[in-house]
Amino acid sequence: MLDEFGYLNLDKKGAKLLFQIFTEREECKATAVATNSRFAEWDKTFGDPRLCTAIADRITFRCTLIQTGTESYRFRITEAERRGR
């Protein structure tokens, strides 16, 4: 499980290592990725549009994409708790 995917930009070496992990896990292990970034923004995270496309390809191959919306559930819980006090 990768949470906050795309939050930090990776250098080229880090992006290549992550690509290798996804490639090794493809079709044999489940990988969950949580992100607030749209696919169109991932090229900033990986710094290389071609590598970004390859990573997105590995992640989305035979995947189930679950879009939960744009509102943070953490913020929603905090607001509900604050109102309940």
Tab-separated table of C-alpha atoms in Angstrom:
chain	number	residue	atom	x	y	z
A	1	MET	CA	0.000	0.000	0.000
A	2	LEU	CA	1.359	3.387	-1.000
A	3	ASP	CA	-0.375	6.306	0.683
A	4	GLU	CA	-0.043	9.955	-0.326
A	5	PHE	CA	1.406	8.839	-3.660
A	6	GLY	CA	2.690	11.812	-5.609
A	7	TYR	CA	3.006	14.028	-2.544
A	8	LEU	CA	6.783	14.190	-2.831
A	9	ASN	CA	8.752	14.499	-6.053
A	10	LEU	CA	11.213	11.692	-6.694
A	11	ASP	CA	14.644	12.033	-8.196
A	12	LYS	CA	15.367	9.989	-11.318
A	13	LYS	CA	16.971	7.126	-9.357
A	14	GLY	CA	14.029	6.914	-6.956
A	15	ALA	CA	11.518	6.937	-9.807
A	16	LYS	CA	13.387	4.149	-11.589
A	17	LEU	CA	13.499	2.052	-8.419
A	18	LEU	CA	9.758	2.513	-7.906
A	19	PHE	CA	9.182	1.500	-11.525
A	20	GLN	CA	11.147	-1.704	-10.888
A	21	ILE	CA	9.018	-2.487	-7.841
A	22	PHE	CA	5.794	-2.038	-9.800
A	23	THR	CA	7.169	-4.122	-12.660
A	24	GLU	CA	8.145	-6.984	-10.322
A	25	ARG	CA	4.741	-6.931	-8.596
A	26	GLU	CA	2.725	-6.726	-11.821
A	27	GLU	CA	0.296	-9.631	-12.170
A	28	CYS	CA	1.618	-11.478	-9.101
A	29	LYS	CA	1.015	-9.186	-6.102
A	30	ALA	CA	-1.679	-6.696	-5.191
A	31	THR	CA	-0.621	-3.090	-4.896
A	32	ALA	CA	-2.859	-0.358	-3.522
A	33	VAL	CA	-2.076	3.271	-4.265
A	34	ALA	CA	-3.778	6.257	-2.618
A	35	THR	CA	-3.226	9.692	-4.086
A	36	ASN	CA	-4.789	13.108	-4.282
A	37	SER	CA	-2.939	13.796	-7.543
A	38	ARG	CA	-4.474	13.320	-10.965
A	39	PHE	CA	-2.566	11.186	-13.466
A	40	ALA	CA	-1.871	14.371	-15.450
A	41	GLU	CA	0.104	15.708	-12.457
A	42	TRP	CA	2.309	12.648	-12.006
A	43	ASP	CA	4.954	13.800	-14.483
A	44	LYS	CA	5.991	16.352	-11.829
A	45	THR	CA	6.393	13.557	-9.282
A	46	PHE	CA	8.594	11.422	-11.515
A	47	GLY	CA	10.341	14.171	-13.471
A	48	ASP	CA	10.288	12.150	-16.689
A	49	PRO	CA	7.084	11.966	-18.757
A	50	ARG	CA	8.103	8.676	-20.378
A	51	LEU	CA	8.841	7.015	-17.043
A	52	CYS	CA	5.627	8.468	-15.637
A	53	THR	CA	3.646	6.867	-18.469
A	54	ALA	CA	5.332	3.511	-17.834
A	55	ILE	CA	4.560	3.663	-14.099
A	56	ALA	CA	0.930	4.653	-14.719
A	57	ASP	CA	0.709	1.776	-17.208
A	58	ARG	CA	1.965	-0.723	-14.605
A	59	ILE	CA	-0.325	0.591	-11.871
A	60	THR	CA	-3.484	0.692	-13.973
A	61	PHE	CA	-3.112	-2.620	-15.841
A	62	ARG	CA	-6.100	-4.770	-14.843
A	63	CYS	CA	-6.745	-2.498	-11.891
A	64	THR	CA	-9.829	-1.418	-10.055
A	65	LEU	CA	-9.833	2.360	-9.912
A	66	ILE	CA	-11.790	3.769	-6.987
A	67	GLN	CA	-12.401	7.475	-7.026
A	68	THR	CA	-13.543	8.718	-3.642
A	69	GLY	CA	-13.970	12.381	-4.449
A	70	THR	CA	-12.006	15.486	-3.669
A	71	GLU	CA	-12.974	16.099	-0.055
A	72	SER	CA	-10.566	14.813	2.557
A	73	TYR	CA	-12.166	12.269	4.848
A	74	ARG	CA	-9.757	13.365	7.610
A	75	PHE	CA	-10.991	16.946	7.326
A	76	ARG	CA	-14.616	15.754	7.323
A	77	ILE	CA	-14.055	13.714	10.521
A	78	THR	CA	-12.258	16.634	12.194
A	79	GLU	CA	-15.095	19.006	11.338
A	80	ALA	CA	-17.721	16.532	12.599
A	81	GLU	CA	-15.829	16.046	15.878
A	82	ARG	CA	-15.434	19.790	16.295
A	83	ARG	CA	-19.168	20.372	15.825
A	84	GLY	CA	-19.943	17.564	18.270
A	85	ARG	CA	-18.065	19.239	21.132
